[in-house]
Short mmCIF file of C-alpha atoms and ligand atoms in Angstrom, two decimals:
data_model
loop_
_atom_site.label_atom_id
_atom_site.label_comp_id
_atom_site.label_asym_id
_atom_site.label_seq_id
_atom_site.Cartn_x
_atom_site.Cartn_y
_atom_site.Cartn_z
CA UNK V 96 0.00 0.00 0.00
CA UNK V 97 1.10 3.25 -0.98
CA UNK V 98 2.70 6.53 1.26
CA UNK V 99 0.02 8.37 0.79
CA UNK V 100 -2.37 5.80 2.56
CA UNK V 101 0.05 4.93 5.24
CA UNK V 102 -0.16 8.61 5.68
CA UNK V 103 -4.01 8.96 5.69
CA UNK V 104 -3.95 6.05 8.21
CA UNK V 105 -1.93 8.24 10.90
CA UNK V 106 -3.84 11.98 9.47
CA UNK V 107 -5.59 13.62 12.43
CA UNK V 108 -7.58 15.52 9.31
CA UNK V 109 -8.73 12.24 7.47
CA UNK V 110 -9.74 10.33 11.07
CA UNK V 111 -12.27 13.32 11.48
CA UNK V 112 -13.54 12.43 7.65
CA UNK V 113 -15.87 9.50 8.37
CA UNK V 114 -16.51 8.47 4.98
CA UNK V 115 -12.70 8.68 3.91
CA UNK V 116 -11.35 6.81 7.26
CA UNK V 117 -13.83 4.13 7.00
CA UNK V 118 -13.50 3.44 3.41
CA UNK V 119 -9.83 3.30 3.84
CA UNK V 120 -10.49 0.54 6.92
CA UNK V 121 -12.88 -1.18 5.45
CA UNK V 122 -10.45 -1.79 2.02
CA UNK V 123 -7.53 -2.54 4.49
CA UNK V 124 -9.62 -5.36 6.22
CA UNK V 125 -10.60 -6.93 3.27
CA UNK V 126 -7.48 -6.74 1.47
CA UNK V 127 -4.93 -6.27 4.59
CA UNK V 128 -6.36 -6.91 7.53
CA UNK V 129 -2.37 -7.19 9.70
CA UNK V 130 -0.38 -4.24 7.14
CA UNK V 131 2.86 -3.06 7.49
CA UNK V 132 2.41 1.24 7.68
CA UNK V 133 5.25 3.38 6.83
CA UNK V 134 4.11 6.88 7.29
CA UNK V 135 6.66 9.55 6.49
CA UNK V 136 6.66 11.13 9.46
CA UNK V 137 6.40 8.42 12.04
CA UNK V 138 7.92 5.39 12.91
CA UNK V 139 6.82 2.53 10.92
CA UNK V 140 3.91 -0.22 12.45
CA UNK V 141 1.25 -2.66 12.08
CA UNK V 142 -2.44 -1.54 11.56
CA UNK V 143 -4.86 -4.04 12.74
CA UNK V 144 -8.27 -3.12 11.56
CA UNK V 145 -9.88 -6.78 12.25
CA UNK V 146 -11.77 -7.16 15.15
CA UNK V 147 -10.85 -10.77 15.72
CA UNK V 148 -6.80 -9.53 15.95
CA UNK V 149 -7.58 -6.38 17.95
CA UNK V 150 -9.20 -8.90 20.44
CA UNK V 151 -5.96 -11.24 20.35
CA UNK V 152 -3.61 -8.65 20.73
CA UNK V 153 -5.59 -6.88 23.34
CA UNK V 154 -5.48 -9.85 25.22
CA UNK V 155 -2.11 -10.58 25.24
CA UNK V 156 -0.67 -8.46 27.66
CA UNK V 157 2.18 -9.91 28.07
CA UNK V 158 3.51 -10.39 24.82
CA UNK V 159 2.39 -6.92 23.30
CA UNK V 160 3.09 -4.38 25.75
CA UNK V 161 2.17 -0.63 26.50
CA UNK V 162 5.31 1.07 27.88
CA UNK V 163 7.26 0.95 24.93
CA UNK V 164 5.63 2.65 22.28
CA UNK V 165 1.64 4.18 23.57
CA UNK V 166 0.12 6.79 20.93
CA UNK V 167 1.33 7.75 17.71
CA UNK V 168 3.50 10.27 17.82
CA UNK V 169 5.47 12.10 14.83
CA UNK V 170 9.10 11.29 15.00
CA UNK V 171 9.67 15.20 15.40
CA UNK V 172 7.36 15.06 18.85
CA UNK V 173 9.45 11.60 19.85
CA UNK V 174 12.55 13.48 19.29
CA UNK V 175 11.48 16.55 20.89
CA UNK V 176 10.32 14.38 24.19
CA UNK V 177 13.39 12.73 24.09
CA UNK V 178 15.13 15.89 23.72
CA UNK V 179 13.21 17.60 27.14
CA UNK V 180 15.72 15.34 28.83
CA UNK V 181 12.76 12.48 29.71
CA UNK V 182 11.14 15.67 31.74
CA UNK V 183 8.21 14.37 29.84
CA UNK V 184 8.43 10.61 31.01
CA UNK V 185 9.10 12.03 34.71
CA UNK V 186 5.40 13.93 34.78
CA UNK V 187 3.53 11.16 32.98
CA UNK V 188 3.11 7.53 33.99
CA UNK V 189 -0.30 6.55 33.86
CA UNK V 190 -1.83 3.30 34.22
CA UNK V 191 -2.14 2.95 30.88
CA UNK V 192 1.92 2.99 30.06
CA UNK V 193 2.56 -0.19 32.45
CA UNK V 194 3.20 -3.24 32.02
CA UNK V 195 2.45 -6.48 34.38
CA UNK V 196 3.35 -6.30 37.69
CA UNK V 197 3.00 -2.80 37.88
CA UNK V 198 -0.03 -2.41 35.78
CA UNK V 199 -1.79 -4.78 37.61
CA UNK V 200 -0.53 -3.32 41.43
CA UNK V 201 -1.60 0.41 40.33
CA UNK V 202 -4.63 -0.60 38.92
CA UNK V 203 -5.92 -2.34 41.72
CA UNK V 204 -5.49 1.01 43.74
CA UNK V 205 -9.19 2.03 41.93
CA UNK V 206 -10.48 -0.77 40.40
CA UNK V 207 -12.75 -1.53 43.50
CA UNK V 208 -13.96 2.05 43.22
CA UNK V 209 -14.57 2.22 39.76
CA UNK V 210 -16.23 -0.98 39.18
CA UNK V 211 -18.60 -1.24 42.80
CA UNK V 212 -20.16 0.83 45.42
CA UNK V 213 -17.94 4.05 44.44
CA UNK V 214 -19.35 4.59 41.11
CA UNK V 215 -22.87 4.01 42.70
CA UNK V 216 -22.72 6.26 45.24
CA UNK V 217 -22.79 9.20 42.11
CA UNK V 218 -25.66 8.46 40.48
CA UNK V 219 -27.97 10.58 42.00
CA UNK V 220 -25.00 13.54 41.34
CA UNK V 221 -25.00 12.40 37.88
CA UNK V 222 -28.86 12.40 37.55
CA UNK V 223 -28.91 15.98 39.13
CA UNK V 224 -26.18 17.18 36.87
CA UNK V 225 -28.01 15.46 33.71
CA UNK V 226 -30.96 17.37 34.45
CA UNK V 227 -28.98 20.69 34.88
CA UNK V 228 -27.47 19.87 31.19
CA UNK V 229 -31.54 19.84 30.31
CA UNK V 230 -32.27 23.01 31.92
CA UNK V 231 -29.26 24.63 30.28
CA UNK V 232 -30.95 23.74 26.80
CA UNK V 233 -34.23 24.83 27.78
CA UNK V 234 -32.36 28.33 27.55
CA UNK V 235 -32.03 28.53 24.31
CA UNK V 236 -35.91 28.25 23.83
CA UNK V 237 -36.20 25.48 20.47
CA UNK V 238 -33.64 28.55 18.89
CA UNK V 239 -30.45 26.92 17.40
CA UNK V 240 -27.51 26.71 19.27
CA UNK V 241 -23.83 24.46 19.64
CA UNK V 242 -24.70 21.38 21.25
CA UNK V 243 -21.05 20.42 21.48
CA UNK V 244 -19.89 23.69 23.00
CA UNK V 245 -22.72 24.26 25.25
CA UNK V 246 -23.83 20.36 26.37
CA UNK V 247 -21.69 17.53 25.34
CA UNK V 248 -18.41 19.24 26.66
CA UNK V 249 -19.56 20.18 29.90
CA UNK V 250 -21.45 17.35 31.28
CA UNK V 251 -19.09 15.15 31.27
CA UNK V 252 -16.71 17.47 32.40
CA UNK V 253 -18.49 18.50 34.97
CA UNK V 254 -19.50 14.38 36.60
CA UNK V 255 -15.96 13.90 35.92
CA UNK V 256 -14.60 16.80 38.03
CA UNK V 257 -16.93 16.26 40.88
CA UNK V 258 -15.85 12.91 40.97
CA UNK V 259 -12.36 13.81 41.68
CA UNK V 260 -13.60 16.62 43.99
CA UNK V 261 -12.05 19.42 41.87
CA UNK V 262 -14.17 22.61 42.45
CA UNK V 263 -16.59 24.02 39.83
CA UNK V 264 -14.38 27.55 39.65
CA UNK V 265 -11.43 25.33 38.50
CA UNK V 266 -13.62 23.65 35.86
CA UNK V 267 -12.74 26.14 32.95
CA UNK V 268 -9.14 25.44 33.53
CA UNK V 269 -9.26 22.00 33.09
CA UNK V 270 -11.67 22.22 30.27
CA UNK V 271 -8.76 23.97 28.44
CA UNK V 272 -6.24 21.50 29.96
CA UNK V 273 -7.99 18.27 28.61
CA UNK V 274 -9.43 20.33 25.19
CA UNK V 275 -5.60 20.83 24.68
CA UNK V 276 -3.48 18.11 25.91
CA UNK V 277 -5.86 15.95 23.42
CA UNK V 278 -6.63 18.20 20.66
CA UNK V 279 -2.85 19.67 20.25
CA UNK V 280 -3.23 18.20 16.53
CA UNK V 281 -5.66 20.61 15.44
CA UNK V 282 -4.90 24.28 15.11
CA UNK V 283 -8.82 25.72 16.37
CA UNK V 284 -7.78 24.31 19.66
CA UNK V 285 -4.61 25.33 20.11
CA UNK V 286 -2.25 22.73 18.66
CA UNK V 287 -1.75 22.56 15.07
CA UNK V 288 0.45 19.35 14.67
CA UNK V 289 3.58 21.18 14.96
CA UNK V 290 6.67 18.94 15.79
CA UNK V 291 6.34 20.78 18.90
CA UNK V 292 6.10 18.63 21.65
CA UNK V 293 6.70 20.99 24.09
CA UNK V 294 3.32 22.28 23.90
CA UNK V 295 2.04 18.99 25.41
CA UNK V 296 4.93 18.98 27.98
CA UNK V 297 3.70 22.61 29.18
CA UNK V 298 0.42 21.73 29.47
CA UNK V 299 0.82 18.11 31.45
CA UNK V 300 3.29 20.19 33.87
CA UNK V 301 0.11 22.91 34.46
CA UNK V 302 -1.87 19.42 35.32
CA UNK V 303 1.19 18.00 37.32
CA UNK V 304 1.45 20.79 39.61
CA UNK V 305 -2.19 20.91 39.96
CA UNK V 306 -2.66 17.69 41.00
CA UNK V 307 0.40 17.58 43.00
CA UNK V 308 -1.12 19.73 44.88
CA UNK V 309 -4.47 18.12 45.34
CA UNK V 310 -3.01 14.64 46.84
CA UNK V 311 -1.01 16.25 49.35
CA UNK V 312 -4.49 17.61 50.28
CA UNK V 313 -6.00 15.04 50.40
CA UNK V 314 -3.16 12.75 52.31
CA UNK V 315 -3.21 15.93 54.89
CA UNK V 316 -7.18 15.85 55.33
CA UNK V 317 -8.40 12.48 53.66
CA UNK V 318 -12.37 12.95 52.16
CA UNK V 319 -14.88 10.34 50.94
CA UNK V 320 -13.45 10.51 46.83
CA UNK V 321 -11.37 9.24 44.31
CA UNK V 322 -8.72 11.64 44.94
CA UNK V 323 -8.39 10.46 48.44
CA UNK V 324 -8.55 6.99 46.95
CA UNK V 325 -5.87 7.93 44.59
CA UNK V 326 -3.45 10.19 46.84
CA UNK V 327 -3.61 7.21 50.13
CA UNK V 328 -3.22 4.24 47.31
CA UNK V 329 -0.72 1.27 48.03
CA UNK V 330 0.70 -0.39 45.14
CA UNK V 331 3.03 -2.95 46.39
CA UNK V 332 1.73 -2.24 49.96
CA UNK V 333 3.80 1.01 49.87
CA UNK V 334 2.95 5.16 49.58
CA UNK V 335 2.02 5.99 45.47
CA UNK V 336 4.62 8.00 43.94
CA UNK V 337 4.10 11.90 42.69
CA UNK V 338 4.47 10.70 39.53
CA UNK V 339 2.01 8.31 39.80
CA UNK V 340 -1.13 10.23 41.68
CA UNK V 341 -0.28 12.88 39.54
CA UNK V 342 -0.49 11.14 36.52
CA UNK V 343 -3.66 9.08 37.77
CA UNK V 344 -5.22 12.07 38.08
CA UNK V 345 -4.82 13.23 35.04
CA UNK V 346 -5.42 9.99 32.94
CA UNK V 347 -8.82 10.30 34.55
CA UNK V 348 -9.63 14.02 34.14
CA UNK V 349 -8.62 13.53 30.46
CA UNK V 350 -9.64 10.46 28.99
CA UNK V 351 -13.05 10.44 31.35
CA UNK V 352 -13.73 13.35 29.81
CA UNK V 353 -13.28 13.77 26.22
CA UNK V 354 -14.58 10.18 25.12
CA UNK V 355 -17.63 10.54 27.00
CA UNK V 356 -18.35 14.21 25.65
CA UNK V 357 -17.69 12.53 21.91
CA UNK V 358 -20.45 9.93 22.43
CA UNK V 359 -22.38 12.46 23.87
CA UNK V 360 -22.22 14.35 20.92
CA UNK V 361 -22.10 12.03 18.03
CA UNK V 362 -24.70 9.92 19.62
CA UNK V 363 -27.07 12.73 19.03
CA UNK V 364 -25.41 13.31 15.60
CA UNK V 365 -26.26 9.87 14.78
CA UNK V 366 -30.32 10.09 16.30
CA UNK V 367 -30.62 13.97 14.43
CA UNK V 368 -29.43 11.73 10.91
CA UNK V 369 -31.81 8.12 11.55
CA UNK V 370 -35.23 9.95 12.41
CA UNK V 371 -36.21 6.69 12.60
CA UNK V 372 -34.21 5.02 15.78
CA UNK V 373 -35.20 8.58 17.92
CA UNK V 374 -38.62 8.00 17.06
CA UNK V 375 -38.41 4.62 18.34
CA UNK V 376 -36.55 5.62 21.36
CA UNK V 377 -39.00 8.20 22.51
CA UNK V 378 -41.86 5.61 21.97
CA UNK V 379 -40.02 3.05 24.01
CA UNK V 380 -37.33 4.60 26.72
CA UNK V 381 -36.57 0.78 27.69
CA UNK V 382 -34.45 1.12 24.64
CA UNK V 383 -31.89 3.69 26.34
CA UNK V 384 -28.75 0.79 27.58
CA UNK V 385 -29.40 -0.63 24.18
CA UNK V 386 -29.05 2.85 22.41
CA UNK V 387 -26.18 3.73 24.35
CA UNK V 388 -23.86 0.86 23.49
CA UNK V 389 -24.65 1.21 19.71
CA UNK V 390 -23.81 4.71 19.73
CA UNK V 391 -20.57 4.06 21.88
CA UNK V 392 -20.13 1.79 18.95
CA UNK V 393 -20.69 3.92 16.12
CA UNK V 394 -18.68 7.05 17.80
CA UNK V 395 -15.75 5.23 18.51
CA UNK V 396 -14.01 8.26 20.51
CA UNK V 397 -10.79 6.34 20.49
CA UNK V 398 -9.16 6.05 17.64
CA UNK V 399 -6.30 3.92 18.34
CA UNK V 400 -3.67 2.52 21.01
CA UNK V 401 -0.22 1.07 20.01
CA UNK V 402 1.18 -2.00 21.64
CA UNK V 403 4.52 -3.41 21.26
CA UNK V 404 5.38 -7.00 20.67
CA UNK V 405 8.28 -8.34 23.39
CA UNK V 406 8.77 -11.58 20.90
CA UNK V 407 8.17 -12.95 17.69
CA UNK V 408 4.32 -13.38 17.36
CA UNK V 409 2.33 -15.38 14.88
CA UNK V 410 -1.12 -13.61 13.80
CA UNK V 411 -2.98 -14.58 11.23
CA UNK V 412 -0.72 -15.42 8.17
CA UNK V 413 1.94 -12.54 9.26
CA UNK V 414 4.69 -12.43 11.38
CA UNK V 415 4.83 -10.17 13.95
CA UNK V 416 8.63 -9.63 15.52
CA UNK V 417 9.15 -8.26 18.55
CA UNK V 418 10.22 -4.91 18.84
CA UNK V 419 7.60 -3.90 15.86
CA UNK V 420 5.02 -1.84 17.05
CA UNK V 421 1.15 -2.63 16.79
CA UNK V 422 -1.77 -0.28 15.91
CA UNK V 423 -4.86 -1.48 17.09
CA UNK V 424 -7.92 0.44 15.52
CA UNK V 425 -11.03 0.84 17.16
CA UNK V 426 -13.58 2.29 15.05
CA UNK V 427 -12.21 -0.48 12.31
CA UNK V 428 -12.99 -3.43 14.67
CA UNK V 429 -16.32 -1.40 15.28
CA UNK V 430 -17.21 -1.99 11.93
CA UNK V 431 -16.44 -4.87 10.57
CA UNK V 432 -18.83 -6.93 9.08
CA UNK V 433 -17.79 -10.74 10.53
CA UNK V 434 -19.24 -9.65 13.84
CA UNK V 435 -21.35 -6.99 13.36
CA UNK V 436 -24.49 -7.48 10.70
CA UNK V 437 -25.09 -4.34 8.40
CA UNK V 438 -22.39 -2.55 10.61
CA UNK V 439 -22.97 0.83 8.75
CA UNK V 440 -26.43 1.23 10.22
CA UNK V 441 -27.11 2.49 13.62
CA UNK V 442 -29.67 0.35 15.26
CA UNK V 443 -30.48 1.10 19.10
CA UNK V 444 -32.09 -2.21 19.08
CA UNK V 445 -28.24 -4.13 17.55
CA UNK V 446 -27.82 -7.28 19.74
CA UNK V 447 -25.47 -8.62 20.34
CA UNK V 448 -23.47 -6.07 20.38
CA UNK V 449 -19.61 -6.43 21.06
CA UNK V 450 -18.23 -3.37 19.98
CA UNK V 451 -14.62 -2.58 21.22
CA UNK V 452 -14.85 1.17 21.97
CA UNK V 453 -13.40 0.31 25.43
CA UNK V 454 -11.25 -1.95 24.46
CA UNK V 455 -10.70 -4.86 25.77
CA UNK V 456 -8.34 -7.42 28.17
CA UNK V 457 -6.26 -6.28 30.89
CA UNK V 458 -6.06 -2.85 29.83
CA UNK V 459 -9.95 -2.34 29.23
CA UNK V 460 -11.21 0.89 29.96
CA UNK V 461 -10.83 1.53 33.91
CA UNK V 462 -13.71 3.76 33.68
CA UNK V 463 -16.15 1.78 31.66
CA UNK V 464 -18.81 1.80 34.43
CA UNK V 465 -18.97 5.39 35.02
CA UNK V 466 -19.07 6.06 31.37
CA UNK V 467 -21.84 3.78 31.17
CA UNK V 468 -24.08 5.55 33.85
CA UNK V 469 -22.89 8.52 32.67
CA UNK V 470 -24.05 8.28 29.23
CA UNK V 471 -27.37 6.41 29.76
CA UNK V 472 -28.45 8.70 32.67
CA UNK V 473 -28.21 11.17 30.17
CA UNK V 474 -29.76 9.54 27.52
CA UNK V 475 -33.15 9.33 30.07
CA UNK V 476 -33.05 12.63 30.96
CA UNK V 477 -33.05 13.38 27.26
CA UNK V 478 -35.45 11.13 25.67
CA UNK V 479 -38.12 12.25 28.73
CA UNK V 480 -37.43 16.08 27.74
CA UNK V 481 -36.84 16.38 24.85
CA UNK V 482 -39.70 16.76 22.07
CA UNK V 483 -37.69 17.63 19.02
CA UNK V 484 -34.75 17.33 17.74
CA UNK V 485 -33.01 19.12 14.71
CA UNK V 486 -29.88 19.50 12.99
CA UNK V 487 -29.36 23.85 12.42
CA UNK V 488 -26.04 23.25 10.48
CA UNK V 489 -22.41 21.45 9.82
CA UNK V 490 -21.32 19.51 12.51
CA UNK V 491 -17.14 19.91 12.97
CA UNK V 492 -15.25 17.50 13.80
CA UNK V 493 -11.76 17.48 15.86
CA UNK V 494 -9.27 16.55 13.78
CA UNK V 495 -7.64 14.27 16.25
CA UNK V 496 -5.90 10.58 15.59
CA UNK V 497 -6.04 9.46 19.29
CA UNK V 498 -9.02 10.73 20.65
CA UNK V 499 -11.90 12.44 18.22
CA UNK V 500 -14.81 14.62 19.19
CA UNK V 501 -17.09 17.71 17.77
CA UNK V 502 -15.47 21.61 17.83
CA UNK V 503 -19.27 22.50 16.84
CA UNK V 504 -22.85 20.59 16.49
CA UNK V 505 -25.38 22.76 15.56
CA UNK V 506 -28.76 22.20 16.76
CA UNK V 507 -32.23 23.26 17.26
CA UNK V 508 -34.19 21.36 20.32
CA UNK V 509 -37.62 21.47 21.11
CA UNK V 510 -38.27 20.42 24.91
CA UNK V 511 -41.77 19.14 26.20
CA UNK V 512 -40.73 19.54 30.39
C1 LIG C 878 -17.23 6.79 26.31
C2 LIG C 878 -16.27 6.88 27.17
C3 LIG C 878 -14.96 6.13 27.11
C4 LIG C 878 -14.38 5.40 26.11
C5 LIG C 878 -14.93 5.13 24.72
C6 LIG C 878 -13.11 4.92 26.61
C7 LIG C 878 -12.23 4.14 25.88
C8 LIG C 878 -11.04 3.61 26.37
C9 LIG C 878 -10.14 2.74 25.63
C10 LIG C 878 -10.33 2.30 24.19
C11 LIG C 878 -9.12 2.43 26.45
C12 LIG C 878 -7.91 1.53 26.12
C13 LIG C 878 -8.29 0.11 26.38
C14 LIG C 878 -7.26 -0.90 25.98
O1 LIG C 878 -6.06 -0.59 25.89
O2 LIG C 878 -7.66 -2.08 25.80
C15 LIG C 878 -9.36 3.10 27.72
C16 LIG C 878 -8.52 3.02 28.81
C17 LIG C 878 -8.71 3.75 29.96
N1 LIG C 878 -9.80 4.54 30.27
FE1 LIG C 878 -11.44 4.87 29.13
N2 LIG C 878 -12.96 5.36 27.89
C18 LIG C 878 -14.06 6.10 28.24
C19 LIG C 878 -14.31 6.70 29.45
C20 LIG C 878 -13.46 6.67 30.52
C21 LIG C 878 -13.74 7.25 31.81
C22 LIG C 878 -15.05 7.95 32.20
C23 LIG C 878 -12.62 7.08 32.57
C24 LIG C 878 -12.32 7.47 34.00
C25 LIG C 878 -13.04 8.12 34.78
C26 LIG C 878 -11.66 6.34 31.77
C27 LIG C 878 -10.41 5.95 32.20
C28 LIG C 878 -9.58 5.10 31.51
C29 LIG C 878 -8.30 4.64 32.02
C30 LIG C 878 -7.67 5.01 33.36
C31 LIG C 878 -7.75 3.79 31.04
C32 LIG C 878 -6.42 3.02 31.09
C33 LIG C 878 -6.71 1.64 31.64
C34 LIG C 878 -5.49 0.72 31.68
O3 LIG C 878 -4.55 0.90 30.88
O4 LIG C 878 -5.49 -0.21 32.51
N3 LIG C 878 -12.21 6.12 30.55
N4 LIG C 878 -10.55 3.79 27.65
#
């Protein structure tokens, strides 16, 4: 395959182009499903667009690791973050960079919150703040406004940040953190794709400090949240590093935030352009769970995580050897036909439905839960408010190769309470 489609693969531009991006994965898993990419501007790697050999690779942890090689990154930003003299590995070591036995150690620090009674305990503060997101668009009257700017962004943002018990007067800065820190590829939020890595490095040091900050709080006066959780964590039955609860921190402010603001957004997209699936959402509300996981499907916030293989691996008809890295593609394994029937149409009522939008294995979304109540308490709140719904002009996408989303969605909506 060509440059120029090795090139389109890695393009934050062509990932916000749905028909272009899914045309090119759709030709790559018939024709290629495990192909060798050579970019010009980044190292080379696999692309696995198959859902079968996302699954496989996801699940073997221990041959295809995460520190190594995380994200795409240009070799100009590698060089530059090489070049900060590994400032930038010093202020960011999430969970999601480890490997077994520390992955598994730090993880545990949350898992019980984020998968039992901890999550639970915020529903009815999700509920409220769902509701608040209704009154907000009751504002605007049924006149047309940005859903993106003015609903998507900030709901999440907002469950998110009480969560970790940061206060609503710091919510604009970390709005502009996370908008940032993820969209530094495209130039309307502040990036531009620049081999300037340095932006991200100032921007995870404003986040460092900030959080830095917070866990010695919360060590010094311990409350009932998930920063205390965080900042009094043993891994290893010893004190978390400042490295660590910073970083744990801001893995959660950023990719709780963004993803669920995405599907927040092109979930409605989706409902605004199949009349047909609202309509038979309002009519029958018991569709909501159902609705939510086929729009978490069909948004597909994440575009990608690398993984690196530690040996020689057999997959497929290819041969993987270690040292190469390994692109696994999300919204590809989202719609691929040998699991999914019809995958290009957006049915609330799809079942099964074993979409990989959180991934999947030992590194499965942590927050999977919370984005779950998150986006169907929504939903409810919506589909019992909401008479009307109608598009009022181009939706924008984020151009954005990691982690997509909407710069504008403009709507009209009509509510009946
Ligand atoms: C619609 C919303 C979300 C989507 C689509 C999403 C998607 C993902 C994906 C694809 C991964 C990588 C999984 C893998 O490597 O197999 C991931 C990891 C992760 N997510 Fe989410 N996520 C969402 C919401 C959240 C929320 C709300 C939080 C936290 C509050 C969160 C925290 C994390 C963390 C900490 C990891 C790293 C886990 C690890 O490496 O062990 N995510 N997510």
């Amino acid at each position: 395959m060509s440059t120029e489609l090795a090139d389109s693969l890695v393009s934050p531009a062509v990932h916000a182009d749905e028909a272009r991006i899914h045309a090119l994965f759709s030709e790559l898993r018939r024709t290629s499903p495990v192909h060798w990419t050579e970019p010009a501007d980044y190292r080379p790697f696999w692309s696995l667009t198959r859902h079968a050999d996302i699954m496989e690779v996801s699940r073997k942890n221990d041959v295809f690791i995460n520190s190594r090689r995380l994200n795409l990154m240009t070799r100009a930003q590698e060089a530059a973050a090489k070049k900060s003299g590994g400032k930038y590995d010093r202020m960011y070591r999430t969970v999601a960079h480890m490997d077994n036995p520390d992955h598994r150690e730090y993880r545990r620090v949350t898992t019980e919150w984020f998968m039992g009674p901890g999550v639970r305990k915020f529903e009815a503060a999700v509920a409220a703040l769902a509701e608040e997101s209704l009154d907000h668009i009751a504002t605007f009257g049924g006149e047309p406004f940005d859903y993106a700017r003015e609903v998507a962004n900030l709901f999440p943002l907002r469950v998110i940040m009480s969560i970790l018990g940061v206060p609503r007067e710091d919510q604009p800065l970390m709005l502009r953190l996370t908008q940032e820190f993820f969209g530094a590829d495209d130039a309307d939020l502040g990036g531009g794709g620049g081999a300037d890595a340095s932006q991200r490095f100032d921007l995870l040091a404003q986040f460092f400090d900030y959080f830095t900050a917070m866990a010695a709080d919360r060590r010094k006066s311990p409350r009932d949240d998930l920063a205390t959780v965080i900042a009094c964590g043993r891994p290893y039955d010893g004190p978390m590093g400042d490295l660590e609860t910073a970083s744990y921190y801001a893995v959660i402010a950023t990719a709780g935030h963004d993803t669920t603001a995405a599907v927040t957004a092109g979930g409605l997209l989706a409902l605004l352009e199949n009349p047909d699936q609202w309509q038979k959402l309002r009519a029958d509300p018991e569709k909501t769970r159902g609705a939510v996981e086929e729009m978490l499907r069909w948004v597909s916030p994440v575009k990608h995580f690398l993984r690196t293989a530690r040996e020689d691996y057999r997959l497929g008809d290819t041969t993987i050897a270690a040292g190469d890295g390994v692109a696994l593609f999300y919204p590809s394994a989202n719609r691929d036909d040998a699991v999914f029937d019809d995958p290009f149409r957006f049915d609330i009522e799809r079942t099964p439905n074993k979409h990989l939008a959180f991934g999947f294995g030992g590194h499965m979304c942590l927050g999977l839960s919370l984005a779950r109540l998150e986006l169907t308490t929504f939903l409810r709140a919506f589909v019992r408010r909401v008479g009307s719904i109608e598009p009022a002009g181009d939706p924008q996408r984020i151009h954005a190769n990691l982690v997509g989303g909407f710069k504008a969605l403009p709507v009209r909506i009509g509510l009946v309470h």
